[in-house]
Amino acid sequence: MRATLNKSPQGCAPWIGMGCKAQTARDLLSVALGFAAQSATIPMARAGRPDECVGTFLFLASEALSGYITGQTIEINGGQLMP
């Protein structure tokens, strides 16, 4: 897992890859450990990437492909939540 740190005007270090904000190395470690623990609960053993979701997004955005679909839930979660 890679993240990019940028200094914000307030002196915080936003963790760009995670969308989280942390001010100390300890906070960053806590976020990383929490993310790793959550990823361990996913049957595919990792978080999904945007390129793995884009097909479903394009399908739903297409009137020609999904125009007759109503009231459905399409899970894109690597098997973490299985109804």
PDB file of N, CA, C and O in Angstrom:
ATOM      1  N   MET A   1       0.847  -1.167   0.000  1.00  0.00           N
ATOM      2  CA  MET A   1       0.000   0.000   0.000  1.00  0.00           C
ATOM      3  C   MET A   1       0.897   1.236   0.000  1.00  0.00           C
ATOM      4  O   MET A   1       1.793   1.356   0.795  1.00  0.00           O
ATOM      5  N   ARG A   2       0.629   2.154  -0.929  1.00  0.00           N
ATOM      6  CA  ARG A   2       1.414   3.381  -1.004  1.00  0.00           C
ATOM      7  C   ARG A   2       0.487   4.559  -0.789  1.00  0.00           C
ATOM      8  O   ARG A   2      -0.654   4.551  -1.188  1.00  0.00           O
ATOM      9  N   ALA A   3       0.995   5.567  -0.168  1.00  0.00           N
ATOM     10  CA  ALA A   3       0.231   6.792   0.045  1.00  0.00           C
ATOM     11  C   ALA A   3       1.161   7.968  -0.173  1.00  0.00           C
ATOM     12  O   ALA A   3       2.365   7.852  -0.053  1.00  0.00           O
ATOM     13  N   THR A   4       0.581   9.080  -0.501  1.00  0.00           N
ATOM     14  CA  THR A   4       1.348  10.299  -0.714  1.00  0.00           C
ATOM     15  C   THR A   4       0.990  11.288   0.378  1.00  0.00           C
ATOM     16  O   THR A   4      -0.174  11.507   0.667  1.00  0.00           O
ATOM     17  N   LEU A   5       1.987  11.880   0.995  1.00  0.00           N
ATOM     18  CA  LEU A   5       1.749  12.870   2.038  1.00  0.00           C
ATOM     19  C   LEU A   5       1.984  14.266   1.485  1.00  0.00           C
ATOM     20  O   LEU A   5       2.984  14.521   0.845  1.00  0.00           O
ATOM     21  N   ASN A   6       1.067  15.143   1.729  1.00  0.00           N
ATOM     22  CA  ASN A   6       1.200  16.546   1.361  1.00  0.00           C
ATOM     23  C   ASN A   6       0.939  17.392   2.600  1.00  0.00           C
ATOM     24  O   ASN A   6       0.087  17.061   3.396  1.00  0.00           O
ATOM     25  N   LYS A   7       1.660  18.470   2.732  1.00  0.00           N
ATOM     26  CA  LYS A   7       1.421  19.390   3.846  1.00  0.00           C
ATOM     27  C   LYS A   7       0.273  20.318   3.466  1.00  0.00           C
ATOM     28  O   LYS A   7       0.285  20.926   2.413  1.00  0.00           O
ATOM     29  N   SER A   8      -0.701  20.398   4.322  1.00  0.00           N
ATOM     30  CA  SER A   8      -1.796  21.331   4.087  1.00  0.00           C
ATOM     31  C   SER A   8      -1.484  22.635   4.797  1.00  0.00           C
ATOM     32  O   SER A   8      -0.587  22.696   5.634  1.00  0.00           O
ATOM     33  N   PRO A   9      -2.213  23.705   4.502  1.00  0.00           N
ATOM     34  CA  PRO A   9      -1.951  24.988   5.165  1.00  0.00           C
ATOM     35  C   PRO A   9      -2.093  24.916   6.682  1.00  0.00           C
ATOM     36  O   PRO A   9      -1.452  25.638   7.412  1.00  0.00           O
ATOM     37  N   GLN A  10      -2.918  23.997   7.178  1.00  0.00           N
ATOM     38  CA  GLN A  10      -3.115  23.877   8.629  1.00  0.00           C
ATOM     39  C   GLN A  10      -2.035  23.036   9.293  1.00  0.00           C
ATOM     40  O   GLN A  10      -2.042  22.853  10.493  1.00  0.00           O
ATOM     41  N   GLY A  11      -1.107  22.484   8.516  1.00  0.00           N
ATOM     42  CA  GLY A  11      -0.033  21.677   9.084  1.00  0.00           C
ATOM     43  C   GLY A  11      -0.384  20.212   9.209  1.00  0.00           C
ATOM     44  O   GLY A  11       0.384  19.431   9.715  1.00  0.00           O
ATOM     45  N   CYS A  12      -1.565  19.811   8.751  1.00  0.00           N
ATOM     46  CA  CYS A  12      -1.946  18.399   8.782  1.00  0.00           C
ATOM     47  C   CYS A  12      -1.309  17.689   7.602  1.00  0.00           C
ATOM     48  O   CYS A  12      -0.905  18.312   6.638  1.00  0.00           O
ATOM     49  N   ALA A  13      -1.234  16.408   7.680  1.00  0.00           N
ATOM     50  CA  ALA A  13      -0.686  15.627   6.575  1.00  0.00           C
ATOM     51  C   ALA A  13      -1.791  14.735   6.023  1.00  0.00           C
ATOM     52  O   ALA A  13      -2.011  13.651   6.512  1.00  0.00           O
ATOM     53  N   PRO A  14      -2.516  15.172   5.017  1.00  0.00           N
ATOM     54  CA  PRO A  14      -3.583  14.311   4.471  1.00  0.00           C
ATOM     55  C   PRO A  14      -2.994  13.071   3.818  1.00  0.00           C
ATOM     56  O   PRO A  14      -2.005  13.149   3.112  1.00  0.00           O
ATOM     57  N   TRP A  15      -3.584  11.960   4.066  1.00  0.00           N
ATOM     58  CA  TRP A  15      -3.177  10.705   3.464  1.00  0.00           C
ATOM     59  C   TRP A  15      -3.999  10.559   2.197  1.00  0.00           C
ATOM     60  O   TRP A  15      -5.110  10.066   2.193  1.00  0.00           O
ATOM     61  N   ILE A  16      -3.439  10.992   1.090  1.00  0.00           N
ATOM     62  CA  ILE A  16      -4.172  11.116  -0.162  1.00  0.00           C
ATOM     63  C   ILE A  16      -4.737   9.777  -0.613  1.00  0.00           C
ATOM     64  O   ILE A  16      -5.876   9.685  -1.030  1.00  0.00           O
ATOM     65  N   GLY A  17      -3.956   8.713  -0.522  1.00  0.00           N
ATOM     66  CA  GLY A  17      -4.410   7.411  -0.994  1.00  0.00           C
ATOM     67  C   GLY A  17      -5.588   6.862  -0.226  1.00  0.00           C
ATOM     68  O   GLY A  17      -6.338   6.049  -0.725  1.00  0.00           O
ATOM     69  N   MET A  18      -5.789   7.303   0.997  1.00  0.00           N
ATOM     70  CA  MET A  18      -6.864   6.779   1.825  1.00  0.00           C
ATOM     71  C   MET A  18      -7.977   7.792   2.064  1.00  0.00           C
ATOM     72  O   MET A  18      -9.021   7.432   2.566  1.00  0.00           O
ATOM     73  N   GLY A  19      -7.753   9.047   1.752  1.00  0.00           N
ATOM     74  CA  GLY A  19      -8.749  10.061   2.041  1.00  0.00           C
ATOM     75  C   GLY A  19      -8.841  10.371   3.530  1.00  0.00           C
ATOM     76  O   GLY A  19      -9.800  10.956   3.992  1.00  0.00           O
ATOM     77  N   CYS A  20      -7.859   9.956   4.305  1.00  0.00           N
ATOM     78  CA  CYS A  20      -7.851  10.189   5.747  1.00  0.00           C
ATOM     79  C   CYS A  20      -6.867  11.309   6.075  1.00  0.00           C
ATOM     80  O   CYS A  20      -5.960  11.583   5.319  1.00  0.00           O
ATOM     81  N   LYS A  21      -7.048  11.918   7.227  1.00  0.00           N
ATOM     82  CA  LYS A  21      -6.114  12.938   7.672  1.00  0.00           C
ATOM     83  C   LYS A  21      -5.474  12.484   8.982  1.00  0.00           C
ATOM     84  O   LYS A  21      -6.131  11.961   9.854  1.00  0.00           O
ATOM     85  N   ALA A  22      -4.196  12.712   9.080  1.00  0.00           N
ATOM     86  CA  ALA A  22      -3.468  12.360  10.291  1.00  0.00           C
ATOM     87  C   ALA A  22      -2.427  13.440  10.538  1.00  0.00           C
ATOM     88  O   ALA A  22      -1.918  14.046   9.609  1.00  0.00           O
ATOM     89  N   GLN A  23      -2.119  13.684  11.794  1.00  0.00           N
ATOM     90  CA  GLN A  23      -1.154  14.721  12.128  1.00  0.00           C
ATOM     91  C   GLN A  23       0.171  14.159  12.601  1.00  0.00           C
ATOM     92  O   GLN A  23       1.149  14.866  12.623  1.00  0.00           O
ATOM     93  N   THR A  24       0.205  12.915  12.985  1.00  0.00           N
ATOM     94  CA  THR A  24       1.450  12.339  13.490  1.00  0.00           C
ATOM     95  C   THR A  24       1.710  10.992  12.822  1.00  0.00           C
ATOM     96  O   THR A  24       0.823  10.388  12.238  1.00  0.00           O
ATOM     97  N   ALA A  25       2.943  10.534  12.945  1.00  0.00           N
ATOM     98  CA  ALA A  25       3.294   9.216  12.414  1.00  0.00           C
ATOM     99  C   ALA A  25       2.467   8.135  13.105  1.00  0.00           C
ATOM    100  O   ALA A  25       2.069   7.150  12.489  1.00  0.00           O
ATOM    101  N   ARG A  26       2.182   8.337  14.392  1.00  0.00           N
ATOM    102  CA  ARG A  26       1.365   7.368  15.131  1.00  0.00           C
ATOM    103  C   ARG A  26      -0.042   7.282  14.538  1.00  0.00           C
ATOM    104  O   ARG A  26      -0.606   6.206  14.408  1.00  0.00           O
ATOM    105  N   ASP A  27      -0.618   8.446  14.154  1.00  0.00           N
ATOM    106  CA  ASP A  27      -1.933   8.454  13.513  1.00  0.00           C
ATOM    107  C   ASP A  27      -1.889   7.709  12.187  1.00  0.00           C
ATOM    108  O   ASP A  27      -2.794   6.957  11.852  1.00  0.00           O
ATOM    109  N   LEU A  28      -0.820   7.937  11.407  1.00  0.00           N
ATOM    110  CA  LEU A  28      -0.679   7.246  10.128  1.00  0.00           C
ATOM    111  C   LEU A  28      -0.594   5.738  10.322  1.00  0.00           C
ATOM    112  O   LEU A  28      -1.206   4.971   9.579  1.00  0.00           O
ATOM    113  N   LEU A  29       0.146   5.301  11.314  1.00  0.00           N
ATOM    114  CA  LEU A  29       0.276   3.878  11.603  1.00  0.00           C
ATOM    115  C   LEU A  29      -1.077   3.307  12.006  1.00  0.00           C
ATOM    116  O   LEU A  29      -1.472   2.233  11.562  1.00  0.00           O
ATOM    117  N   SER A  30      -1.817   4.037  12.824  1.00  0.00           N
ATOM    118  CA  SER A  30      -3.132   3.587  13.264  1.00  0.00           C
ATOM    119  C   SER A  30      -4.075   3.412  12.077  1.00  0.00           C
ATOM    120  O   SER A  30      -4.804   2.426  11.987  1.00  0.00           O
ATOM    121  N   VAL A  31      -4.067   4.370  11.152  1.00  0.00           N
ATOM    122  CA  VAL A  31      -4.908   4.272   9.951  1.00  0.00           C
ATOM    123  C   VAL A  31      -4.484   3.076   9.112  1.00  0.00           C
ATOM    124  O   VAL A  31      -5.319   2.310   8.637  1.00  0.00           O
ATOM    125  N   ALA A  32      -3.182   2.891   8.932  1.00  0.00           N
ATOM    126  CA  ALA A  32      -2.675   1.781   8.121  1.00  0.00           C
ATOM    127  C   ALA A  32      -3.046   0.432   8.738  1.00  0.00           C
ATOM    128  O   ALA A  32      -3.457  -0.489   8.034  1.00  0.00           O
ATOM    129  N   LEU A  33      -2.926   0.305  10.055  1.00  0.00           N
ATOM    130  CA  LEU A  33      -3.277  -0.949  10.726  1.00  0.00           C
ATOM    131  C   LEU A  33      -4.775  -1.211  10.639  1.00  0.00           C
ATOM    132  O   LEU A  33      -5.202  -2.347  10.435  1.00  0.00           O
ATOM    133  N   GLY A  34      -5.569  -0.153  10.779  1.00  0.00           N
ATOM    134  CA  GLY A  34      -7.017  -0.306  10.659  1.00  0.00           C
ATOM    135  C   GLY A  34      -7.419  -0.741   9.262  1.00  0.00           C
ATOM    136  O   GLY A  34      -8.277  -1.602   9.085  1.00  0.00           O
ATOM    137  N   PHE A  35      -6.785  -0.153   8.254  1.00  0.00           N
ATOM    138  CA  PHE A  35      -7.066  -0.530   6.873  1.00  0.00           C
ATOM    139  C   PHE A  35      -6.663  -1.979   6.627  1.00  0.00           C
ATOM    140  O   PHE A  35      -7.389  -2.733   5.980  1.00  0.00           O
ATOM    141  N   ALA A  36      -5.518  -2.386   7.140  1.00  0.00           N
ATOM    142  CA  ALA A  36      -5.056  -3.770   6.967  1.00  0.00           C
ATOM    143  C   ALA A  36      -6.010  -4.743   7.645  1.00  0.00           C
ATOM    144  O   ALA A  36      -6.329  -5.801   7.097  1.00  0.00           O
ATOM    145  N   ALA A  37      -6.497  -4.393   8.838  1.00  0.00           N
ATOM    146  CA  ALA A  37      -7.426  -5.262   9.557  1.00  0.00           C
ATOM    147  C   ALA A  37      -8.743  -5.386   8.793  1.00  0.00           C
ATOM    148  O   ALA A  37      -9.314  -6.471   8.693  1.00  0.00           O
ATOM    149  N   GLN A  38      -9.230  -4.289   8.241  1.00  0.00           N
ATOM    150  CA  GLN A  38     -10.467  -4.335   7.478  1.00  0.00           C
ATOM    151  C   GLN A  38     -10.278  -5.136   6.190  1.00  0.00           C
ATOM    152  O   GLN A  38     -11.148  -5.902   5.803  1.00  0.00           O
ATOM    153  N   SER A  39      -9.142  -4.970   5.529  1.00  0.00           N
ATOM    154  CA  SER A  39      -8.874  -5.722   4.298  1.00  0.00           C
ATOM    155  C   SER A  39      -8.835  -7.219   4.556  1.00  0.00           C
ATOM    156  O   SER A  39      -9.195  -8.015   3.696  1.00  0.00           O
ATOM    157  N   ALA A  40      -8.425  -7.619   5.763  1.00  0.00           N
ATOM    158  CA  ALA A  40      -8.354  -9.038   6.107  1.00  0.00           C
ATOM    159  C   ALA A  40      -9.737  -9.672   6.179  1.00  0.00           C
ATOM    160  O   ALA A  40      -9.863 -10.889   6.083  1.00  0.00           O
ATOM    161  N   THR A  41     -10.793  -8.868   6.330  1.00  0.00           N
ATOM    162  CA  THR A  41     -12.156  -9.409   6.395  1.00  0.00           C
ATOM    163  C   THR A  41     -12.764  -9.613   5.015  1.00  0.00           C
ATOM    164  O   THR A  41     -13.852 -10.154   4.900  1.00  0.00           O
ATOM    165  N   ILE A  42     -12.071  -9.198   3.966  1.00  0.00           N
ATOM    166  CA  ILE A  42     -12.569  -9.330   2.599  1.00  0.00           C
ATOM    167  C   ILE A  42     -12.078 -10.664   2.045  1.00  0.00           C
ATOM    168  O   ILE A  42     -10.878 -10.949   2.098  1.00  0.00           O
ATOM    169  N   PRO A  43     -12.979 -11.507   1.513  1.00  0.00           N
ATOM    170  CA  PRO A  43     -12.537 -12.803   0.993  1.00  0.00           C
ATOM    171  C   PRO A  43     -11.419 -12.715  -0.049  1.00  0.00           C
ATOM    172  O   PRO A  43     -10.595 -13.616  -0.130  1.00  0.00           O
ATOM    173  N   MET A  44     -11.366 -11.638  -0.817  1.00  0.00           N
ATOM    174  CA  MET A  44     -10.278 -11.490  -1.785  1.00  0.00           C
ATOM    175  C   MET A  44      -9.014 -10.959  -1.118  1.00  0.00           C
ATOM    176  O   MET A  44      -7.990 -10.784  -1.782  1.00  0.00           O
ATOM    177  N   ALA A  45      -9.064 -10.690   0.177  1.00  0.00           N
ATOM    178  CA  ALA A  45      -7.923 -10.299   1.014  1.00  0.00           C
ATOM    179  C   ALA A  45      -7.261  -8.987   0.601  1.00  0.00           C
ATOM    180  O   ALA A  45      -6.080  -8.777   0.847  1.00  0.00           O
ATOM    181  N   ARG A  46      -8.026  -8.087  -0.024  1.00  0.00           N
ATOM    182  CA  ARG A  46      -7.487  -6.774  -0.389  1.00  0.00           C
ATOM    183  C   ARG A  46      -8.650  -5.846  -0.709  1.00  0.00           C
ATOM    184  O   ARG A  46      -9.759  -6.291  -0.961  1.00  0.00           O
ATOM    185  N   ALA A  47      -8.351  -4.577  -0.688  1.00  0.00           N
ATOM    186  CA  ALA A  47      -9.344  -3.585  -1.076  1.00  0.00           C
ATOM    187  C   ALA A  47      -9.454  -3.547  -2.595  1.00  0.00           C
ATOM    188  O   ALA A  47      -8.502  -3.878  -3.309  1.00  0.00           O
ATOM    189  N   GLY A  48     -10.604  -3.155  -3.068  1.00  0.00           N
ATOM    190  CA  GLY A  48     -10.810  -3.045  -4.507  1.00  0.00           C
ATOM    191  C   GLY A  48     -10.150  -1.800  -5.071  1.00  0.00           C
ATOM    192  O   GLY A  48      -9.865  -0.843  -4.352  1.00  0.00           O
ATOM    193  N   ARG A  49      -9.912  -1.843  -6.370  1.00  0.00           N
ATOM    194  CA  ARG A  49      -9.341  -0.701  -7.070  1.00  0.00           C
ATOM    195  C   ARG A  49     -10.427  -0.051  -7.931  1.00  0.00           C
ATOM    196  O   ARG A  49     -11.363  -0.725  -8.347  1.00  0.00           O
ATOM    197  N   PRO A  50     -10.316   1.227  -8.217  1.00  0.00           N
ATOM    198  CA  PRO A  50     -11.320   1.895  -9.052  1.00  0.00           C
ATOM    199  C   PRO A  50     -11.520   1.216 -10.406  1.00  0.00           C
ATOM    200  O   PRO A  50     -12.651   1.102 -10.874  1.00  0.00           O
ATOM    201  N   ASP A  51     -10.441   0.708 -11.009  1.00  0.00           N
ATOM    202  CA  ASP A  51     -10.581   0.069 -12.318  1.00  0.00           C
ATOM    203  C   ASP A  51     -11.392  -1.223 -12.249  1.00  0.00           C
ATOM    204  O   ASP A  51     -11.894  -1.700 -13.256  1.00  0.00           O
ATOM    205  N   GLU A  52     -11.547  -1.793 -11.059  1.00  0.00           N
ATOM    206  CA  GLU A  52     -12.355  -2.988 -10.903  1.00  0.00           C
ATOM    207  C   GLU A  52     -13.842  -2.658 -10.768  1.00  0.00           C
ATOM    208  O   GLU A  52     -14.682  -3.537 -10.897  1.00  0.00           O
ATOM    209  N   CYS A  53     -14.153  -1.426 -10.495  1.00  0.00           N
ATOM    210  CA  CYS A  53     -15.537  -0.990 -10.315  1.00  0.00           C
ATOM    211  C   CYS A  53     -16.099  -0.285 -11.539  1.00  0.00           C
ATOM    212  O   CYS A  53     -17.313  -0.191 -11.703  1.00  0.00           O
ATOM    213  N   VAL A  54     -15.240   0.210 -12.397  1.00  0.00           N
ATOM    214  CA  VAL A  54     -15.675   1.061 -13.500  1.00  0.00           C
ATOM    215  C   VAL A  54     -16.629   0.345 -14.455  1.00  0.00           C
ATOM    216  O   VAL A  54     -17.545   0.969 -14.994  1.00  0.00           O
ATOM    217  N   GLY A  55     -16.476  -0.936 -14.662  1.00  0.00           N
ATOM    218  CA  GLY A  55     -17.373  -1.670 -15.553  1.00  0.00           C
ATOM    219  C   GLY A  55     -18.815  -1.622 -15.077  1.00  0.00           C
ATOM    220  O   GLY A  55     -19.743  -1.417 -15.870  1.00  0.00           O
ATOM    221  N   THR A  56     -18.999  -1.798 -13.769  1.00  0.00           N
ATOM    222  CA  THR A  56     -20.348  -1.725 -13.208  1.00  0.00           C
ATOM    223  C   THR A  56     -20.894  -0.315 -13.309  1.00  0.00           C
ATOM    224  O   THR A  56     -22.075  -0.121 -13.621  1.00  0.00           O
ATOM    225  N   PHE A  57     -20.056   0.674 -13.067  1.00  0.00           N
ATOM    226  CA  PHE A  57     -20.504   2.063 -13.177  1.00  0.00           C
ATOM    227  C   PHE A  57     -20.952   2.378 -14.600  1.00  0.00           C
ATOM    228  O   PHE A  57     -21.999   2.999 -14.809  1.00  0.00           O
ATOM    229  N   LEU A  58     -20.175   1.951 -15.584  1.00  0.00           N
ATOM    230  CA  LEU A  58     -20.530   2.203 -16.982  1.00  0.00           C
ATOM    231  C   LEU A  58     -21.799   1.453 -17.370  1.00  0.00           C
ATOM    232  O   LEU A  58     -22.641   1.979 -18.104  1.00  0.00           O
ATOM    233  N   PHE A  59     -21.941   0.235 -16.893  1.00  0.00           N
ATOM    234  CA  PHE A  59     -23.149  -0.540 -17.143  1.00  0.00           C
ATOM    235  C   PHE A  59     -24.383   0.187 -16.623  1.00  0.00           C
ATOM    236  O   PHE A  59     -25.381   0.344 -17.326  1.00  0.00           O
ATOM    237  N   LEU A  60     -24.319   0.657 -15.382  1.00  0.00           N
ATOM    238  CA  LEU A  60     -25.466   1.344 -14.789  1.00  0.00           C
ATOM    239  C   LEU A  60     -25.739   2.693 -15.442  1.00  0.00           C
ATOM    240  O   LEU A  60     -26.881   3.144 -15.497  1.00  0.00           O
ATOM    241  N   ALA A  61     -24.703   3.341 -15.948  1.00  0.00           N
ATOM    242  CA  ALA A  61     -24.869   4.642 -16.595  1.00  0.00           C
ATOM    243  C   ALA A  61     -25.435   4.519 -18.005  1.00  0.00           C
ATOM    244  O   ALA A  61     -25.933   5.498 -18.558  1.00  0.00           O
ATOM    245  N   SER A  62     -25.387   3.322 -18.567  1.00  0.00           N
ATOM    246  CA  SER A  62     -25.838   3.119 -19.940  1.00  0.00           C
ATOM    247  C   SER A  62     -27.332   2.795 -19.976  1.00  0.00           C
ATOM    248  O   SER A  62     -27.769   1.761 -19.465  1.00  0.00           O
ATOM    249  N   GLU A  63     -28.102   3.647 -20.612  1.00  0.00           N
ATOM    250  CA  GLU A  63     -29.537   3.390 -20.780  1.00  0.00           C
ATOM    251  C   GLU A  63     -29.760   2.127 -21.611  1.00  0.00           C
ATOM    252  O   GLU A  63     -30.676   1.352 -21.341  1.00  0.00           O
ATOM    253  N   ALA A  64     -28.915   1.909 -22.606  1.00  0.00           N
ATOM    254  CA  ALA A  64     -29.059   0.744 -23.481  1.00  0.00           C
ATOM    255  C   ALA A  64     -28.832  -0.574 -22.730  1.00  0.00           C
ATOM    256  O   ALA A  64     -29.477  -1.580 -23.009  1.00  0.00           O
ATOM    257  N   LEU A  65     -27.906  -0.580 -21.773  1.00  0.00           N
ATOM    258  CA  LEU A  65     -27.577  -1.814 -21.056  1.00  0.00           C
ATOM    259  C   LEU A  65     -28.388  -2.031 -19.790  1.00  0.00           C
ATOM    260  O   LEU A  65     -28.710  -3.164 -19.443  1.00  0.00           O
ATOM    261  N   SER A  66     -28.699  -0.957 -19.078  1.00  0.00           N
ATOM    262  CA  SER A  66     -29.354  -1.125 -17.780  1.00  0.00           C
ATOM    263  C   SER A  66     -30.667  -0.357 -17.670  1.00  0.00           C
ATOM    264  O   SER A  66     -31.162  -0.150 -16.575  1.00  0.00           O
ATOM    265  N   GLY A  67     -31.240   0.035 -18.788  1.00  0.00           N
ATOM    266  CA  GLY A  67     -32.453   0.843 -18.774  1.00  0.00           C
ATOM    267  C   GLY A  67     -33.665   0.160 -18.162  1.00  0.00           C
ATOM    268  O   GLY A  67     -34.613   0.830 -17.753  1.00  0.00           O
ATOM    269  N   TYR A  68     -33.668  -1.161 -18.080  1.00  0.00           N
ATOM    270  CA  TYR A  68     -34.824  -1.890 -17.550  1.00  0.00           C
ATOM    271  C   TYR A  68     -34.589  -2.388 -16.119  1.00  0.00           C
ATOM    272  O   TYR A  68     -35.388  -3.102 -15.561  1.00  0.00           O
ATOM    273  N   ILE A  69     -33.479  -1.999 -15.509  1.00  0.00           N
ATOM    274  CA  ILE A  69     -33.164  -2.420 -14.153  1.00  0.00           C
ATOM    275  C   ILE A  69     -33.738  -1.403 -13.167  1.00  0.00           C
ATOM    276  O   ILE A  69     -33.505  -0.202 -13.287  1.00  0.00           O
ATOM    277  N   THR A  70     -34.470  -1.894 -12.188  1.00  0.00           N
ATOM    278  CA  THR A  70     -34.988  -1.020 -11.128  1.00  0.00           C
ATOM    279  C   THR A  70     -34.877  -1.747  -9.789  1.00  0.00           C
ATOM    280  O   THR A  70     -34.982  -2.970  -9.718  1.00  0.00           O
ATOM    281  N   GLY A  71     -34.645  -1.003  -8.741  1.00  0.00           N
ATOM    282  CA  GLY A  71     -34.678  -1.537  -7.380  1.00  0.00           C
ATOM    283  C   GLY A  71     -33.707  -2.652  -7.084  1.00  0.00           C
ATOM    284  O   GLY A  71     -34.029  -3.561  -6.327  1.00  0.00           O
ATOM    285  N   GLN A  72     -32.520  -2.609  -7.625  1.00  0.00           N
ATOM    286  CA  GLN A  72     -31.536  -3.655  -7.390  1.00  0.00           C
ATOM    287  C   GLN A  72     -30.326  -3.098  -6.646  1.00  0.00           C
ATOM    288  O   GLN A  72     -29.993  -1.928  -6.772  1.00  0.00           O
ATOM    289  N   THR A  73     -29.684  -3.959  -5.900  1.00  0.00           N
ATOM    290  CA  THR A  73     -28.422  -3.626  -5.257  1.00  0.00           C
ATOM    291  C   THR A  73     -27.341  -4.461  -5.921  1.00  0.00           C
ATOM    292  O   THR A  73     -27.447  -5.685  -5.980  1.00  0.00           O
ATOM    293  N   ILE A  74     -26.337  -3.810  -6.429  1.00  0.00           N
ATOM    294  CA  ILE A  74     -25.217  -4.516  -7.050  1.00  0.00           C
ATOM    295  C   ILE A  74     -24.007  -4.306  -6.144  1.00  0.00           C
ATOM    296  O   ILE A  74     -23.524  -3.193  -5.994  1.00  0.00           O
ATOM    297  N   GLU A  75     -23.571  -5.365  -5.513  1.00  0.00           N
ATOM    298  CA  GLU A  75     -22.456  -5.304  -4.571  1.00  0.00           C
ATOM    299  C   GLU A  75     -21.131  -5.383  -5.321  1.00  0.00           C
ATOM    300  O   GLU A  75     -20.911  -6.302  -6.101  1.00  0.00           O
ATOM    301  N   ILE A  76     -20.269  -4.413  -5.092  1.00  0.00           N
ATOM    302  CA  ILE A  76     -18.898  -4.432  -5.632  1.00  0.00           C
ATOM    303  C   ILE A  76     -17.981  -4.365  -4.426  1.00  0.00           C
ATOM    304  O   ILE A  76     -17.549  -3.301  -4.002  1.00  0.00           O
ATOM    305  N   ASN A  77     -17.748  -5.508  -3.797  1.00  0.00           N
ATOM    306  CA  ASN A  77     -17.056  -5.484  -2.512  1.00  0.00           C
ATOM    307  C   ASN A  77     -16.117  -6.662  -2.286  1.00  0.00           C
ATOM    308  O   ASN A  77     -15.734  -6.930  -1.159  1.00  0.00           O
ATOM    309  N   GLY A  78     -15.758  -7.370  -3.328  1.00  0.00           N
ATOM    310  CA  GLY A  78     -14.817  -8.481  -3.164  1.00  0.00           C
ATOM    311  C   GLY A  78     -15.347  -9.626  -2.320  1.00  0.00           C
ATOM    312  O   GLY A  78     -14.577 -10.423  -1.817  1.00  0.00           O
ATOM    313  N   GLY A  79     -16.671  -9.689  -2.158  1.00  0.00           N
ATOM    314  CA  GLY A  79     -17.276 -10.753  -1.370  1.00  0.00           C
ATOM    315  C   GLY A  79     -17.428 -10.448   0.107  1.00  0.00           C
ATOM    316  O   GLY A  79     -17.842 -11.299   0.882  1.00  0.00           O
ATOM    317  N   GLN A  80     -17.091  -9.220   0.528  1.00  0.00           N
ATOM    318  CA  GLN A  80     -17.158  -8.902   1.954  1.00  0.00           C
ATOM    319  C   GLN A  80     -18.588  -8.954   2.484  1.00  0.00           C
ATOM    320  O   GLN A  80     -18.814  -9.455   3.572  1.00  0.00           O
ATOM    321  N   LEU A  81     -19.527  -8.432   1.733  1.00  0.00           N
ATOM    322  CA  LEU A  81     -20.931  -8.453   2.154  1.00  0.00           C
ATOM    323  C   LEU A  81     -21.697  -9.339   1.191  1.00  0.00           C
ATOM    324  O   LEU A  81     -21.886  -8.996   0.038  1.00  0.00           O
ATOM    325  N   MET A  82     -22.122 -10.476   1.661  1.00  0.00           N
ATOM    326  CA  MET A  82     -22.854 -11.405   0.805  1.00  0.00           C
ATOM    327  C   MET A  82     -24.246 -11.578   1.378  1.00  0.00           C
ATOM    328  O   MET A  82     -24.409 -12.060   2.499  1.00  0.00           O
ATOM    329  N   PRO A  83     -25.273 -11.185   0.605  1.00  0.00           N
ATOM    330  CA  PRO A  83     -26.655 -11.316   1.130  1.00  0.00           C
ATOM    331  C   PRO A  83     -27.083 -12.758   1.288  1.00  0.00           C
ATOM    332  O   PRO A  83     -26.567 -13.664   0.789  1.00  0.00           O
TER     333      PRO A  83
END
